[in-house]
Amino acid sequence: MNIFKLNSEKAKAFLNKISSRQADMEDKVLDTVREIINKVRQNGDNALIGYAKQFDKVDLKSLEVSSIELSEAENKIDKDVKKAIDKAYENIWEFQSAQKPEDFIYEKEGIVSKTRYIPIETAGIYVPGGKAAYPSSVLMNAIPARAAGVKNIIMTVPCDENGGINPEVLYAAKLCKVDRIFKVGGAQAIAALAYGTESIPKVDVITGPGNIYVSVAKKLVYGAVNVDMIAGPSEILIVSDGNQNPSYIAADLISQAEHDELASSILLTLSDKEAEAVSNEVGVQLSKLPKSKIASEAIKNYGAILVCDTKQELIDIANQIAPEHLEVLLEDKKFTDSLINAGCIFSGKYSPEPLGDYMAGPNHILPTNGSARAFSPLGIQSFMKRSNYIEASKEGLEKIYKDIACFAKAENLDGHANSILRRFSDDE
């Protein structure tokens, strides 16, 4: 694993490479994604069936998962896996549902102002497939939607070459009471959710991670529909004071590298000795990993260990990178509060990243590629909208109507002023 001094030219080049990879990938697929979206808008289900044959190598007779397929899924699951999914559901539901916001009411001198939180009516959740099946992504999408009070949850997920969907994914969807499931993936699924087809209803918001085609499609349909975020490849940043277990750190770096070849795994440490130990341990663990080819490629191209001189440098670089997952291994806890840019912070050696992927309760659908500076994890509020409400009595309006009219006239909006003044004119 590459080891660089933080202030070296190689470190600077690496950090620039990490920060620009999303934009570079988007440019390469933009025209293709735009064409896919246009074809789905024009040809609806026929386009989706055609793309399933082209990309997934399957000739679909029906796009929608049947009730029989859904009911049979539970019987195909290993009992221990089912138990794990049930436990994850329980933890995630408890955490997410506890955060449901309440309406805010403010009253002053005869005027009632309110912010209302209203569930979105129809949500489209995208669950990735392809290289792996992710029942955890079903839970992380559907549970906050259901907890928010969304009436209709529409799910899309790529099928296999036989037209089937992973039974664990279907079981998770059934557990979450997903209303309808469609065998559609990629940019074409995002287009179908955004604009609707003969079979797939148009939704109000689209959530869920996917590959670069999915991310670019979400960016292009934003405005026709709301989206949660534009996510990129998975990433982990570990901040260490140099006194940690190298075996733990190596395992956690690899845990994200195995997602795909574009995943990023970075360690910031104060110790040259720890850097060498972790680098060696990564090599040892990769040699024993079933997905070693994918993880090794990711570590080679987008992995690095950066050696810093001070704890403040650790903090500054971590906040600059603003990673999806940030593991903090610092004995001095006072520095943790200074870490403000991350999708999720995992504090301490017994809080590895997979804890958040499955069981802790917070969502694992997180902002990537530096967007954690401004974007938030998926959550119950992602499936709600805010609406303002104002109600004034005559006495309340009378106390401020002249100020309102004055303000309106200052902006040359005489109609606005007239709307206020007319209520207190002699001929009311």
Tab-separated table of N, CA and C in Angstrom, residues 236-354:
chain	number	residue	atom	x	y	z
A	236	ILE	N	-13.488	5.094	2.702
A	236	ILE	CA	-13.244	5.119	4.139
A	236	ILE	C	-11.954	5.885	4.404
A	237	LEU	N	-11.992	6.693	5.442
A	237	LEU	CA	-10.808	7.406	5.920
A	237	LEU	C	-10.643	7.057	7.393
A	238	ILE	N	-9.446	6.608	7.756
A	238	ILE	CA	-9.160	6.268	9.149
A	238	ILE	C	-8.123	7.243	9.684
A	239	VAL	N	-8.417	7.834	10.826
A	239	VAL	CA	-7.515	8.774	11.482
A	239	VAL	C	-6.949	8.095	12.726
A	240	SER	N	-5.627	7.964	12.788
A	240	SER	CA	-5.001	7.257	13.901
A	240	SER	C	-3.897	8.090	14.537
A	241	ASP	N	-3.794	7.978	15.855
A	241	ASP	CA	-2.717	8.682	16.559
A	241	ASP	C	-1.400	7.910	16.525
A	242	GLY	N	-1.406	6.741	15.874
A	242	GLY	CA	-0.177	5.962	15.737
A	242	GLY	C	-0.003	4.883	16.773
A	243	ASN	N	-0.975	4.728	17.658
A	243	ASN	CA	-0.865	3.745	18.742
A	243	ASN	C	-1.954	2.689	18.664
A	244	GLN	N	-2.391	2.357	17.454
A	244	GLN	CA	-3.538	1.470	17.285
A	244	GLN	C	-3.109	0.111	16.722
A	245	ASN	N	-4.042	-0.812	16.720
A	245	ASN	CA	-3.799	-2.163	16.240
A	245	ASN	C	-3.775	-2.172	14.706
A	246	PRO	N	-2.638	-2.446	14.086
A	246	PRO	CA	-2.560	-2.407	12.622
A	246	PRO	C	-3.457	-3.435	11.942
A	247	SER	N	-3.725	-4.544	12.626
A	247	SER	CA	-4.599	-5.564	12.065
A	247	SER	C	-6.024	-5.040	11.919
A	248	TYR	N	-6.502	-4.306	12.930
A	248	TYR	CA	-7.834	-3.710	12.852
A	248	TYR	C	-7.910	-2.704	11.708
A	249	ILE	N	-6.897	-1.845	11.641
A	249	ILE	CA	-6.911	-0.788	10.619
A	249	ILE	C	-6.902	-1.392	9.222
A	250	ALA	N	-6.049	-2.378	8.993
A	250	ALA	CA	-5.965	-3.026	7.676
A	250	ALA	C	-7.297	-3.656	7.293
A	251	ALA	N	-7.913	-4.338	8.251
A	251	ALA	CA	-9.207	-4.990	7.980
A	251	ALA	C	-10.262	-3.961	7.589
A	252	ASP	N	-10.240	-2.817	8.263
A	252	ASP	CA	-11.253	-1.794	7.981
A	252	ASP	C	-11.006	-1.118	6.639
A	253	LEU	N	-9.761	-0.926	6.270
A	253	LEU	CA	-9.443	-0.372	4.950
A	253	LEU	C	-9.932	-1.315	3.846
A	254	ILE	N	-9.715	-2.584	4.045
A	254	ILE	CA	-10.115	-3.584	3.051
A	254	ILE	C	-11.636	-3.698	2.978
A	255	SER	N	-12.304	-3.468	4.089
A	255	SER	CA	-13.767	-3.626	4.115
A	255	SER	C	-14.461	-2.748	3.087
A	256	GLN	N	-13.892	-1.596	2.786
A	256	GLN	CA	-14.474	-0.738	1.753
A	256	GLN	C	-13.891	-1.027	0.374
A	257	ALA	N	-12.629	-1.419	0.335
A	257	ALA	CA	-11.979	-1.707	-0.947
A	257	ALA	C	-12.654	-2.856	-1.688
A	258	GLU	N	-13.277	-3.777	-0.959
A	258	GLU	CA	-13.888	-4.923	-1.627
A	258	GLU	C	-15.200	-4.573	-2.337
A	259	HIS	N	-15.726	-3.353	-2.119
A	259	HIS	CA	-16.968	-2.964	-2.797
A	259	HIS	C	-16.789	-2.918	-4.310
A	260	ASP	N	-15.826	-2.173	-4.771
A	260	ASP	CA	-15.499	-2.162	-6.204
A	260	ASP	C	-14.121	-1.543	-6.420
A	261	GLU	N	-13.674	-1.610	-7.667
A	261	GLU	CA	-12.312	-1.197	-7.991
A	261	GLU	C	-12.089	0.300	-7.820
A	262	LEU	N	-13.160	1.073	-7.718
A	262	LEU	CA	-13.046	2.527	-7.593
A	262	LEU	C	-13.147	3.001	-6.145
A	263	ALA	N	-13.321	2.063	-5.206
A	263	ALA	CA	-13.449	2.437	-3.792
A	263	ALA	C	-12.130	3.015	-3.279
A	264	SER	N	-12.261	3.924	-2.316
A	264	SER	CA	-11.090	4.601	-1.768
A	264	SER	C	-10.899	4.239	-0.299
A	265	SER	N	-9.658	3.888	0.069
A	265	SER	CA	-9.320	3.534	1.450
A	265	SER	C	-8.059	4.288	1.850
A	266	ILE	N	-8.170	5.160	2.852
A	266	ILE	CA	-7.049	6.032	3.232
A	266	ILE	C	-6.846	5.976	4.743
A	267	LEU	N	-5.586	5.927	5.142
A	267	LEU	CA	-5.215	6.040	6.553
A	267	LEU	C	-4.402	7.306	6.747
A	268	LEU	N	-4.781	8.113	7.720
A	268	LEU	CA	-3.965	9.231	8.187
A	268	LEU	C	-3.385	8.837	9.532
A	269	THR	N	-2.076	8.859	9.671
A	269	THR	CA	-1.445	8.439	10.916
A	269	THR	C	-0.291	9.364	11.285
A	270	LEU	N	0.025	9.370	12.576
A	270	LEU	CA	1.157	10.160	13.067
A	270	LEU	C	2.436	9.331	13.142
A	271	SER	N	2.362	8.068	12.784
A	271	SER	CA	3.485	7.159	13.008
A	271	SER	C	3.960	6.480	11.733
A	272	ASP	N	5.254	6.645	11.417
A	272	ASP	CA	5.854	5.917	10.293
A	272	ASP	C	5.815	4.413	10.551
A	273	LYS	N	6.039	4.038	11.798
A	273	LYS	CA	6.047	2.620	12.164
A	273	LYS	C	4.673	2.004	11.942
A	274	GLU	N	3.622	2.719	12.357
A	274	GLU	CA	2.269	2.213	12.144
A	274	GLU	C	1.945	2.132	10.655
A	275	ALA	N	2.397	3.100	9.890
A	275	ALA	CA	2.155	3.096	8.444
A	275	ALA	C	2.727	1.829	7.804
A	276	GLU	N	3.963	1.482	8.153
A	276	GLU	CA	4.591	0.284	7.605
A	276	GLU	C	3.857	-0.978	8.052
A	277	ALA	N	3.475	-1.015	9.333
A	277	ALA	CA	2.802	-2.198	9.864
A	277	ALA	C	1.449	-2.406	9.186
A	278	VAL	N	0.710	-1.321	8.983
A	278	VAL	CA	-0.597	-1.426	8.339
A	278	VAL	C	-0.444	-1.840	6.881
A	279	SER	N	0.524	-1.264	6.196
A	279	SER	CA	0.763	-1.614	4.794
A	279	SER	C	1.058	-3.107	4.644
A	280	ASN	N	1.899	-3.627	5.521
A	280	ASN	CA	2.227	-5.056	5.473
A	280	ASN	C	0.999	-5.911	5.788
A	281	GLU	N	0.234	-5.486	6.767
A	281	GLU	CA	-0.943	-6.247	7.173
A	281	GLU	C	-2.011	-6.251	6.081
A	282	VAL	N	-2.139	-5.158	5.350
A	282	VAL	CA	-3.080	-5.121	4.233
A	282	VAL	C	-2.723	-6.200	3.211
A	283	GLY	N	-1.437	-6.335	2.915
A	283	GLY	CA	-1.000	-7.360	1.976
A	283	GLY	C	-1.324	-8.764	2.449
A	284	VAL	N	-1.111	-9.007	3.735
A	284	VAL	CA	-1.402	-10.323	4.306
A	284	VAL	C	-2.893	-10.629	4.225
A	285	GLN	N	-3.707	-9.673	4.623
A	285	GLN	CA	-5.152	-9.917	4.647
A	285	GLN	C	-5.749	-10.011	3.250
A	286	LEU	N	-5.229	-9.226	2.323
A	286	LEU	CA	-5.727	-9.303	0.946
A	286	LEU	C	-5.496	-10.682	0.348
A	287	SER	N	-4.391	-11.316	0.699
A	287	SER	CA	-4.064	-12.630	0.141
A	287	SER	C	-5.056	-13.701	0.580
A	288	LYS	N	-5.801	-13.423	1.640
A	288	LYS	CA	-6.762	-14.394	2.172
A	288	LYS	C	-8.213	-14.023	1.855
A	289	LEU	N	-8.407	-12.928	1.136
A	289	LEU	CA	-9.757	-12.414	0.890
A	289	LEU	C	-10.349	-13.010	-0.383
A	290	PRO	N	-11.598	-13.528	-0.332
A	290	PRO	CA	-12.225	-14.067	-1.543
A	290	PRO	C	-12.302	-13.053	-2.686
A	291	LYS	N	-12.606	-11.778	-2.362
A	291	LYS	CA	-12.689	-10.740	-3.385
A	291	LYS	C	-11.375	-9.979	-3.505
A	292	SER	N	-10.284	-10.686	-3.426
A	292	SER	CA	-8.981	-10.014	-3.379
A	292	SER	C	-8.671	-9.238	-4.653
A	293	LYS	N	-9.170	-9.676	-5.795
A	293	LYS	CA	-8.884	-8.981	-7.051
A	293	LYS	C	-9.478	-7.577	-7.049
A	294	ILE	N	-10.735	-7.482	-6.656
A	294	ILE	CA	-11.405	-6.172	-6.606
A	294	ILE	C	-10.742	-5.278	-5.573
A	295	ALA	N	-10.569	-5.807	-4.352
A	295	ALA	CA	-9.998	-5.007	-3.269
A	295	ALA	C	-8.564	-4.589	-3.573
A	296	SER	N	-7.791	-5.479	-4.153
A	296	SER	CA	-6.394	-5.159	-4.470
A	296	SER	C	-6.301	-4.036	-5.495
A	297	GLU	N	-7.179	-4.070	-6.472
A	297	GLU	CA	-7.188	-3.022	-7.496
A	297	GLU	C	-7.564	-1.675	-6.881
A	298	ALA	N	-8.544	-1.688	-5.983
A	298	ALA	CA	-8.950	-0.450	-5.325
A	298	ALA	C	-7.833	0.109	-4.445
A	299	ILE	N	-7.193	-0.762	-3.683
A	299	ILE	CA	-6.087	-0.338	-2.810
A	299	ILE	C	-4.929	0.215	-3.648
A	300	LYS	N	-4.655	-0.427	-4.760
A	300	LYS	CA	-3.548	0.001	-5.629
A	300	LYS	C	-3.793	1.389	-6.208
A	301	ASN	N	-4.994	1.645	-6.674
A	301	ASN	CA	-5.279	2.894	-7.387
A	301	ASN	C	-5.815	4.018	-6.504
A	302	TYR	N	-6.587	3.650	-5.484
A	302	TYR	CA	-7.261	4.683	-4.691
A	302	TYR	C	-7.047	4.507	-3.187
A	303	GLY	N	-6.001	3.772	-2.834
A	303	GLY	CA	-5.665	3.599	-1.430
A	303	GLY	C	-4.312	4.211	-1.124
A	304	ALA	N	-4.154	4.723	0.093
A	304	ALA	CA	-2.872	5.301	0.491
A	304	ALA	C	-2.827	5.481	2.001
A	305	ILE	N	-1.606	5.535	2.519
A	305	ILE	CA	-1.362	5.893	3.913
A	305	ILE	C	-0.604	7.210	3.905
A	306	LEU	N	-1.161	8.215	4.552
A	306	LEU	CA	-0.533	9.541	4.601
A	306	LEU	C	-0.036	9.788	6.017
A	307	VAL	N	1.242	10.034	6.150
A	307	VAL	CA	1.852	10.246	7.455
A	307	VAL	C	1.866	11.742	7.766
A	308	CYS	N	1.221	12.106	8.864
A	308	CYS	CA	1.104	13.513	9.279
A	308	CYS	C	2.047	13.803	10.453
A	309	ASP	N	2.311	15.078	10.680
A	309	ASP	CA	3.212	15.479	11.769
A	309	ASP	C	2.475	15.805	13.060
A	310	THR	N	1.260	16.311	12.948
A	310	THR	CA	0.516	16.742	14.141
A	310	THR	C	-0.925	16.268	14.082
A	311	LYS	N	-1.570	16.248	15.241
A	311	LYS	CA	-2.985	15.892	15.294
A	311	LYS	C	-3.847	16.909	14.557
A	312	GLN	N	-3.408	18.156	14.574
A	312	GLN	CA	-4.166	19.175	13.863
A	312	GLN	C	-4.165	18.909	12.366
A	313	GLU	N	-3.045	18.391	11.855
A	313	GLU	CA	-3.011	18.022	10.435
A	313	GLU	C	-3.998	16.887	10.151
A	314	LEU	N	-4.071	15.933	11.069
A	314	LEU	CA	-5.047	14.850	10.903
A	314	LEU	C	-6.457	15.407	10.753
A	315	ILE	N	-6.792	16.339	11.648
A	315	ILE	CA	-8.129	16.939	11.655
A	315	ILE	C	-8.371	17.734	10.377
A	316	ASP	N	-7.400	18.570	10.002
A	316	ASP	CA	-7.572	19.445	8.837
A	316	ASP	C	-7.753	18.641	7.551
A	317	ILE	N	-6.939	17.611	7.361
A	317	ILE	CA	-7.031	16.811	6.137
A	317	ILE	C	-8.321	15.988	6.121
A	318	ALA	N	-8.701	15.457	7.284
A	318	ALA	CA	-9.960	14.699	7.347
A	318	ALA	C	-11.143	15.576	6.973
A	319	ASN	N	-11.171	16.800	7.489
A	319	ASN	CA	-12.263	17.716	7.150
A	319	ASN	C	-12.208	18.142	5.690
A	320	GLN	N	-11.007	18.222	5.136
A	320	GLN	CA	-10.861	18.573	3.714
A	320	GLN	C	-11.390	17.449	2.822
A	321	ILE	N	-11.053	16.211	3.147
A	321	ILE	CA	-11.495	15.069	2.345
A	321	ILE	C	-13.003	14.848	2.498
A	322	ALA	N	-13.533	15.092	3.700
A	322	ALA	CA	-14.976	14.919	3.978
A	322	ALA	C	-15.465	13.556	3.507
A	323	PRO	N	-14.979	12.485	4.122
A	323	PRO	CA	-15.253	11.141	3.614
A	323	PRO	C	-16.653	10.638	3.926
A	324	GLU	N	-17.022	9.604	3.220
A	324	GLU	CA	-18.275	8.903	3.484
A	324	GLU	C	-18.228	8.268	4.886
A	325	HIS	N	-17.187	7.479	5.130
A	325	HIS	CA	-16.989	6.831	6.432
A	325	HIS	C	-15.693	7.347	7.047
A	326	LEU	N	-15.755	7.759	8.284
A	326	LEU	CA	-14.573	8.265	8.991
A	326	LEU	C	-14.415	7.516	10.304
A	327	GLU	N	-13.360	6.710	10.385
A	327	GLU	CA	-13.048	6.032	11.637
A	327	GLU	C	-12.028	6.850	12.408
A	328	VAL	N	-12.297	7.079	13.685
A	328	VAL	CA	-11.444	7.918	14.521
A	328	VAL	C	-10.814	7.056	15.610
A	329	LEU	N	-9.497	6.909	15.532
A	329	LEU	CA	-8.741	6.128	16.507
A	329	LEU	C	-7.760	7.056	17.213
A	330	LEU	N	-8.304	7.885	18.071
A	330	LEU	CA	-7.521	8.866	18.819
A	330	LEU	C	-7.799	8.683	20.306
A	331	GLU	N	-6.756	8.500	21.068
A	331	GLU	CA	-6.947	8.356	22.513
A	331	GLU	C	-7.407	9.664	23.149
A	332	ASP	N	-7.011	10.777	22.555
A	332	ASP	CA	-7.426	12.089	23.054
A	332	ASP	C	-8.749	12.468	22.386
A	333	LYS	N	-9.859	12.279	23.095
A	333	LYS	CA	-11.191	12.449	22.519
A	333	LYS	C	-11.538	13.903	22.190
A	334	LYS	N	-10.800	14.848	22.739
A	334	LYS	CA	-11.164	16.248	22.509
A	334	LYS	C	-11.041	16.638	21.040
A	335	PHE	N	-10.233	15.901	20.280
A	335	PHE	CA	-10.065	16.220	18.862
A	335	PHE	C	-11.241	15.737	18.024
A	336	THR	N	-11.987	14.756	18.531
A	336	THR	CA	-13.089	14.181	17.751
A	336	THR	C	-14.151	15.221	17.409
A	337	ASP	N	-14.437	16.116	18.340
A	337	ASP	CA	-15.464	17.136	18.096
A	337	ASP	C	-15.075	18.100	16.978
A	338	SER	N	-13.787	18.150	16.638
A	338	SER	CA	-13.327	19.034	15.564
A	338	SER	C	-13.534	18.413	14.185
A	339	LEU	N	-13.901	17.135	14.160
A	339	LEU	CA	-14.150	16.453	12.891
A	339	LEU	C	-15.612	16.685	12.505
A	340	ILE	N	-15.830	17.547	11.538
A	340	ILE	CA	-17.196	18.006	11.228
A	340	ILE	C	-17.679	17.613	9.844
A	341	ASN	N	-16.798	17.084	8.998
A	341	ASN	CA	-17.197	16.747	7.627
A	341	ASN	C	-17.057	15.250	7.387
A	342	ALA	N	-18.145	14.527	7.582
A	342	ALA	CA	-18.147	13.083	7.323
A	342	ALA	C	-19.578	12.604	7.251
A	343	GLY	N	-19.807	11.591	6.421
A	343	GLY	CA	-21.140	10.999	6.366
A	343	GLY	C	-21.486	10.325	7.677
A	344	CYS	N	-20.541	9.549	8.207
A	344	CYS	CA	-20.715	8.912	9.508
A	344	CYS	C	-19.355	8.775	10.172
A	345	ILE	N	-19.283	9.102	11.441
A	345	ILE	CA	-18.056	8.972	12.219
A	345	ILE	C	-18.162	7.736	13.105
A	346	PHE	N	-17.139	6.908	13.067
A	346	PHE	CA	-17.052	5.709	13.891
A	346	PHE	C	-15.924	5.933	14.894
A	347	SER	N	-16.262	6.062	16.151
A	347	SER	CA	-15.295	6.457	17.163
A	347	SER	C	-14.858	5.274	18.021
A	348	GLY	N	-13.558	5.003	18.028
A	348	GLY	CA	-13.014	3.947	18.871
A	348	GLY	C	-12.803	2.641	18.132
A	349	LYS	N	-11.926	1.814	18.694
A	349	LYS	CA	-11.513	0.591	18.005
A	349	LYS	C	-12.603	-0.480	17.954
A	350	TYR	N	-13.653	-0.329	18.755
A	350	TYR	CA	-14.753	-1.287	18.708
A	350	TYR	C	-15.965	-0.747	17.949
A	351	SER	N	-15.707	0.221	17.093
A	351	SER	CA	-16.762	0.783	16.242
A	351	SER	C	-16.341	0.721	14.776
A	352	PRO	N	-16.092	-0.493	14.256
A	352	PRO	CA	-15.690	-0.611	12.849
A	352	PRO	C	-16.826	-0.234	11.912
A	353	GLU	N	-16.499	0.140	10.715
A	353	GLU	CA	-17.473	0.631	9.737
A	353	GLU	C	-18.638	-0.327	9.484
A	354	PRO	N	-18.437	-1.649	9.402
A	354	PRO	CA	-19.582	-2.538	9.162
A	354	PRO	C	-20.662	-2.468	10.237
